[in-house]
Rosetta silent file (secondary structure, phi, psi, omega in degrees, C-alpha in Angstrom):
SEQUENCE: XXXXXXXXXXXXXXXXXXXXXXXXXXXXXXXXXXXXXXXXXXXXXXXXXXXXXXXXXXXXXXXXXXXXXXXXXXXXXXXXXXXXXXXXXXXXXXXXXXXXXXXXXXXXXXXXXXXXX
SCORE:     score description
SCORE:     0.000 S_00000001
   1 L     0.000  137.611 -141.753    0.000    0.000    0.000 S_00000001
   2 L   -95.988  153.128 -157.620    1.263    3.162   -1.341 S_00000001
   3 H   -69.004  -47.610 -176.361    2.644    5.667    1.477 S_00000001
   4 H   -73.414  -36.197  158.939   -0.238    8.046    0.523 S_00000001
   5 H   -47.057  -28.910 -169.619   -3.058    5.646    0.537 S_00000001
   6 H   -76.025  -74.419 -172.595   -2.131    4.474    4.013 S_00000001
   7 H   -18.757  -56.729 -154.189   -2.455    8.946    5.012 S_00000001
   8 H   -87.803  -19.135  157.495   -6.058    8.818    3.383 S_00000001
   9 H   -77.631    6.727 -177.480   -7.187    5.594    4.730 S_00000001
  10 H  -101.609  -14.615 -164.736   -6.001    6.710    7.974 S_00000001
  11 H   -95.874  -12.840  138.680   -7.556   10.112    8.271 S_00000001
  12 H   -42.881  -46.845 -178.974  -10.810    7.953    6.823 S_00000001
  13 H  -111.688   12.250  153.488  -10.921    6.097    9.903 S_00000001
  14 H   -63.566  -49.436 -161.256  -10.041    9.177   12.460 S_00000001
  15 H   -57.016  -45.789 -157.444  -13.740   10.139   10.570 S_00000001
  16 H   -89.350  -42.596  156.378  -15.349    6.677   10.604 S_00000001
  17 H   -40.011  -75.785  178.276  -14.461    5.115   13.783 S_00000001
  18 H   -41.290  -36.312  160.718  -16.343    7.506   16.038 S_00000001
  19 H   -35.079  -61.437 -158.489  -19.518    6.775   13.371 S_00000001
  20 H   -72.304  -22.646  157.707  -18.968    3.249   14.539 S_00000001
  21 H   -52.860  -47.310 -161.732  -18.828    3.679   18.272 S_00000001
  22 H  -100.500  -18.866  125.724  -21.914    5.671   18.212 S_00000001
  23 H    -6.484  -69.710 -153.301  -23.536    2.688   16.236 S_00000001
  24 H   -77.259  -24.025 -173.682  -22.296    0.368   17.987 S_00000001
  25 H   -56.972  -63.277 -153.387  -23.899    2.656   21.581 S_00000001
  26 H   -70.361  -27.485  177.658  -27.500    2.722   19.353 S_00000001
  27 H   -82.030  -19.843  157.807  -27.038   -1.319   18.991 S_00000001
  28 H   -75.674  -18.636  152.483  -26.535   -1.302   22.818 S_00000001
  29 H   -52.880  -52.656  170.897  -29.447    0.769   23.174 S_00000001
  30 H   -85.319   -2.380  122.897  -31.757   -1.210   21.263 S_00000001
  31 H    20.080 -117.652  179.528  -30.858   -3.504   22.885 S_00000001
  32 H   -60.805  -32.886 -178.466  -31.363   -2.779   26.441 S_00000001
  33 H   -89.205    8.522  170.133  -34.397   -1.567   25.158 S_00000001
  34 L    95.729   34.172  167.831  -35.726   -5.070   23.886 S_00000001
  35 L   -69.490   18.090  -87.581  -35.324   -3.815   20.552 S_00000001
  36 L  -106.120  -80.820  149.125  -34.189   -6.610   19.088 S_00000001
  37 H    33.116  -96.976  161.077  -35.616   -6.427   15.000 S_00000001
  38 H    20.679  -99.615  164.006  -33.624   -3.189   15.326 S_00000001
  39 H   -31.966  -72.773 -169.031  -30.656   -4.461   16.794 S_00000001
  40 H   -53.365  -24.381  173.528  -29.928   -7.085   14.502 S_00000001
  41 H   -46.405  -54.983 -143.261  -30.599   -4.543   11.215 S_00000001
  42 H   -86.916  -35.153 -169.193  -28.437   -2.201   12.913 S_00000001
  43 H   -78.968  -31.782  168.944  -25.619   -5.038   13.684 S_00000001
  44 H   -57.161  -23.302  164.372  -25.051   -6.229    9.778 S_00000001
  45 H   -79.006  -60.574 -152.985  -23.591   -2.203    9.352 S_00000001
  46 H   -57.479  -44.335  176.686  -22.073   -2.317   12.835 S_00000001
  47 H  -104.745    0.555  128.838  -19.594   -5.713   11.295 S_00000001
  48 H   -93.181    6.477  141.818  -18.701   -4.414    7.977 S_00000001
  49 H   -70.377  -28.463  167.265  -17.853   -1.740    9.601 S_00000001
  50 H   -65.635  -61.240 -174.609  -15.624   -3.670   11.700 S_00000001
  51 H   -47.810  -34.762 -176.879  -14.241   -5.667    9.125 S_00000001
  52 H   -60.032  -61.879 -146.813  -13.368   -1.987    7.317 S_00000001
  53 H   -75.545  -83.842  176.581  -11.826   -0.323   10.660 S_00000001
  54 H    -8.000  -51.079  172.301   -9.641   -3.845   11.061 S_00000001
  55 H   -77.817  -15.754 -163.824   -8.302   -3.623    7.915 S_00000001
  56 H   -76.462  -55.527  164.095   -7.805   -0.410    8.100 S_00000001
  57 H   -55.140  -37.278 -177.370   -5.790   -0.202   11.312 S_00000001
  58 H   -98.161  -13.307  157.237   -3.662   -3.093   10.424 S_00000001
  59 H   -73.598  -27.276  162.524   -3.141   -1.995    6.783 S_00000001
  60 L  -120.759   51.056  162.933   -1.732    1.567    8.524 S_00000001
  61 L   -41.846  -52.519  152.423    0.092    0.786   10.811 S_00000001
  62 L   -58.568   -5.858  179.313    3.344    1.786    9.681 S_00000001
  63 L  -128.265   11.762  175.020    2.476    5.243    9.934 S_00000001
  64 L  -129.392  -21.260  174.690    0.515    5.398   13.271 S_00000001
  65 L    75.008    5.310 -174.372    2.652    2.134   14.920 S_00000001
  66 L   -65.632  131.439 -174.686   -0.742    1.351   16.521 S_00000001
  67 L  -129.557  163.678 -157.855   -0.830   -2.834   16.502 S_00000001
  68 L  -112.356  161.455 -162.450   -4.171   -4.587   16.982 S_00000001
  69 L  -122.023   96.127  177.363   -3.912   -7.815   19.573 S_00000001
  70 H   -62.018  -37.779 -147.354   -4.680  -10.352   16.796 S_00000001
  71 H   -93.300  -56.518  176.374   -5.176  -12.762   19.070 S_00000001
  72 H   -93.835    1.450 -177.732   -7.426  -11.167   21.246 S_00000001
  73 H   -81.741  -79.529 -174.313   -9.468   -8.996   18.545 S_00000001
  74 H   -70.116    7.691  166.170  -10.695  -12.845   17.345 S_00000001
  75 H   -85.299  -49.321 -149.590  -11.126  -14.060   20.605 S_00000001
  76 H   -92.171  -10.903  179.055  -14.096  -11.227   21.270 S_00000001
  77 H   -98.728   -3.816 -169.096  -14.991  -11.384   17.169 S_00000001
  78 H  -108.871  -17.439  175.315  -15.172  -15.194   17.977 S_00000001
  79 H   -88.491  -24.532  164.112  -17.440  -14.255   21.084 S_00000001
  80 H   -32.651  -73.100 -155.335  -19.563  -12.355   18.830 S_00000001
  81 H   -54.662  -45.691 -176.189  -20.257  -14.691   16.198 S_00000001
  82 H   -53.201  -63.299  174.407  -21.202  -17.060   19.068 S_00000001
  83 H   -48.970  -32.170  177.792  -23.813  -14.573   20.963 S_00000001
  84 H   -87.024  -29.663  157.457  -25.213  -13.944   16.890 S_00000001
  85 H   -49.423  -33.639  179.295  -25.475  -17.439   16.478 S_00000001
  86 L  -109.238   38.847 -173.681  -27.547  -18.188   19.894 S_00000001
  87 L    11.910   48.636  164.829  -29.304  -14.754   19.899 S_00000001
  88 L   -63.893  103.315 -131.127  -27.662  -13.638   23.052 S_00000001
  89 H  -128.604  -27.775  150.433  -28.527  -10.513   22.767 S_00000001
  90 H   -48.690  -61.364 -172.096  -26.857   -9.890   26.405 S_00000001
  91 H   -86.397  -47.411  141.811  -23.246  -10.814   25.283 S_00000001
  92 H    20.969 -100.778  172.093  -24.221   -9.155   22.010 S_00000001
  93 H   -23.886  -50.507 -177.350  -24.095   -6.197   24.104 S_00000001
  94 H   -74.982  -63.626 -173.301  -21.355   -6.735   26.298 S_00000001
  95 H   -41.675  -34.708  159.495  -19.150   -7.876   23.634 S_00000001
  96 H  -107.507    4.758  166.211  -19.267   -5.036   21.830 S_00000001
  97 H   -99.210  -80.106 -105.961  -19.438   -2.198   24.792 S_00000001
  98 L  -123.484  -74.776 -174.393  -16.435   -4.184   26.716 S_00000001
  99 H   -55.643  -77.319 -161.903  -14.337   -5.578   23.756 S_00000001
 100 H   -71.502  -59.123  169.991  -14.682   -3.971   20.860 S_00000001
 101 H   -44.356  -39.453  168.161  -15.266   -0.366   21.601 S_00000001
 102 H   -31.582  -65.676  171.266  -12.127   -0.974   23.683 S_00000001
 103 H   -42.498  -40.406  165.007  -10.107   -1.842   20.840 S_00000001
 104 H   -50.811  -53.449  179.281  -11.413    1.084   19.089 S_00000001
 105 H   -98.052   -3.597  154.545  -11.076    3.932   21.005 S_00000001
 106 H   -63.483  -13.571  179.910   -7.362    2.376   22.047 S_00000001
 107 H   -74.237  -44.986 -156.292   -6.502    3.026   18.340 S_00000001
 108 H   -47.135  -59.735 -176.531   -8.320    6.423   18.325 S_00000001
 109 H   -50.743  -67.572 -164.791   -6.379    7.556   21.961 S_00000001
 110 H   -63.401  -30.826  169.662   -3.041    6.321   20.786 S_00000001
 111 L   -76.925  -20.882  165.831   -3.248    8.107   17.458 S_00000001
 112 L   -52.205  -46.598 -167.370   -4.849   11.340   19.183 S_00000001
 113 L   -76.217   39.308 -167.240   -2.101   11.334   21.331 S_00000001
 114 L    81.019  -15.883 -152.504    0.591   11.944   18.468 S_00000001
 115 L   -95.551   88.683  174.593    2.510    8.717   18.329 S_00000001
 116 L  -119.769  160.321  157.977    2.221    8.260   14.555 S_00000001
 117 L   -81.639    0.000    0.000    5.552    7.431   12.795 S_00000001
Protein backbone atom coordinates (compact mmCIF):
# COMPACT_ATOMS: atom_id res chain seq x y z
CA UNK A 1 0.00 0.00 0.00
CA UNK A 2 1.26 3.16 -1.34
CA UNK A 3 2.64 5.67 1.48
CA UNK A 4 -0.24 8.05 0.52
CA UNK A 5 -3.06 5.65 0.54
CA UNK A 6 -2.13 4.47 4.01
CA UNK A 7 -2.45 8.95 5.01
CA UNK A 8 -6.06 8.82 3.38
CA UNK A 9 -7.19 5.59 4.73
CA UNK A 10 -6.00 6.71 7.97
CA UNK A 11 -7.56 10.11 8.27
CA UNK A 12 -10.81 7.95 6.82
CA UNK A 13 -10.92 6.10 9.90
CA UNK A 14 -10.04 9.18 12.46
CA UNK A 15 -13.74 10.14 10.57
CA UNK A 16 -15.35 6.68 10.60
CA UNK A 17 -14.46 5.11 13.78
CA UNK A 18 -16.34 7.51 16.04
CA UNK A 19 -19.52 6.78 13.37
CA UNK A 20 -18.97 3.25 14.54
CA UNK A 21 -18.83 3.68 18.27
CA UNK A 22 -21.91 5.67 18.21
CA UNK A 23 -23.54 2.69 16.24
CA UNK A 24 -22.30 0.37 17.99
CA UNK A 25 -23.90 2.66 21.58
CA UNK A 26 -27.50 2.72 19.35
CA UNK A 27 -27.04 -1.32 18.99
CA UNK A 28 -26.54 -1.30 22.82
CA UNK A 29 -29.45 0.77 23.17
CA UNK A 30 -31.76 -1.21 21.26
CA UNK A 31 -30.86 -3.50 22.88
CA UNK A 32 -31.36 -2.78 26.44
CA UNK A 33 -34.40 -1.57 25.16
CA UNK A 34 -35.73 -5.07 23.89
CA UNK A 35 -35.32 -3.81 20.55
CA UNK A 36 -34.19 -6.61 19.09
CA UNK A 37 -35.62 -6.43 15.00
CA UNK A 38 -33.62 -3.19 15.33
CA UNK A 39 -30.66 -4.46 16.79
CA UNK A 40 -29.93 -7.08 14.50
CA UNK A 41 -30.60 -4.54 11.22
CA UNK A 42 -28.44 -2.20 12.91
CA UNK A 43 -25.62 -5.04 13.68
CA UNK A 44 -25.05 -6.23 9.78
CA UNK A 45 -23.59 -2.20 9.35
CA UNK A 46 -22.07 -2.32 12.83
CA UNK A 47 -19.59 -5.71 11.30
CA UNK A 48 -18.70 -4.41 7.98
CA UNK A 49 -17.85 -1.74 9.60
CA UNK A 50 -15.62 -3.67 11.70
CA UNK A 51 -14.24 -5.67 9.12
CA UNK A 52 -13.37 -1.99 7.32
CA UNK A 53 -11.83 -0.32 10.66
CA UNK A 54 -9.64 -3.84 11.06
CA UNK A 55 -8.30 -3.62 7.92
CA UNK A 56 -7.81 -0.41 8.10
CA UNK A 57 -5.79 -0.20 11.31
CA UNK A 58 -3.66 -3.09 10.42
CA UNK A 59 -3.14 -2.00 6.78
CA UNK A 60 -1.73 1.57 8.52
CA UNK A 61 0.09 0.79 10.81
CA UNK A 62 3.34 1.79 9.68
CA UNK A 63 2.48 5.24 9.93
CA UNK A 64 0.51 5.40 13.27
CA UNK A 65 2.65 2.13 14.92
CA UNK A 66 -0.74 1.35 16.52
CA UNK A 67 -0.83 -2.83 16.50
CA UNK A 68 -4.17 -4.59 16.98
CA UNK A 69 -3.91 -7.82 19.57
CA UNK A 70 -4.68 -10.35 16.80
CA UNK A 71 -5.18 -12.76 19.07
CA UNK A 72 -7.43 -11.17 21.25
CA UNK A 73 -9.47 -9.00 18.54
CA UNK A 74 -10.69 -12.84 17.34
CA UNK A 75 -11.13 -14.06 20.61
CA UNK A 76 -14.10 -11.23 21.27
CA UNK A 77 -14.99 -11.38 17.17
CA UNK A 78 -15.17 -15.19 17.98
CA UNK A 79 -17.44 -14.25 21.08
CA UNK A 80 -19.56 -12.36 18.83
CA UNK A 81 -20.26 -14.69 16.20
CA UNK A 82 -21.20 -17.06 19.07
CA UNK A 83 -23.81 -14.57 20.96
CA UNK A 84 -25.21 -13.94 16.89
CA UNK A 85 -25.47 -17.44 16.48
CA UNK A 86 -27.55 -18.19 19.89
CA UNK A 87 -29.30 -14.75 19.90
CA UNK A 88 -27.66 -13.64 23.05
CA UNK A 89 -28.53 -10.51 22.77
CA UNK A 90 -26.86 -9.89 26.40
CA UNK A 91 -23.25 -10.81 25.28
CA UNK A 92 -24.22 -9.16 22.01
CA UNK A 93 -24.10 -6.20 24.10
CA UNK A 94 -21.35 -6.74 26.30
CA UNK A 95 -19.15 -7.88 23.63
CA UNK A 96 -19.27 -5.04 21.83
CA UNK A 97 -19.44 -2.20 24.79
CA UNK A 98 -16.44 -4.18 26.72
CA UNK A 99 -14.34 -5.58 23.76
CA UNK A 100 -14.68 -3.97 20.86
CA UNK A 101 -15.27 -0.37 21.60
CA UNK A 102 -12.13 -0.97 23.68
CA UNK A 103 -10.11 -1.84 20.84
CA UNK A 104 -11.41 1.08 19.09
CA UNK A 105 -11.08 3.93 21.01
CA UNK A 106 -7.36 2.38 22.05
CA UNK A 107 -6.50 3.03 18.34
CA UNK A 108 -8.32 6.42 18.32
CA UNK A 109 -6.38 7.56 21.96
CA UNK A 110 -3.04 6.32 20.79
CA UNK A 111 -3.25 8.11 17.46
CA UNK A 112 -4.85 11.34 19.18
CA UNK A 113 -2.10 11.33 21.33
CA UNK A 114 0.59 11.94 18.47
CA UNK A 115 2.51 8.72 18.33
CA UNK A 116 2.22 8.26 14.55
CA UNK A 117 5.55 7.43 12.79
Amino acid sequence: MSNELMKETMEESFKYIPKLINGIDKEIEHISNGEYTEALSLLTYILEGLDWSIQAITLTSPLHGFSIDISKTNESLNLLLTAIENSDYQLISDVLNYEIKDILYSYINHCQKGELN
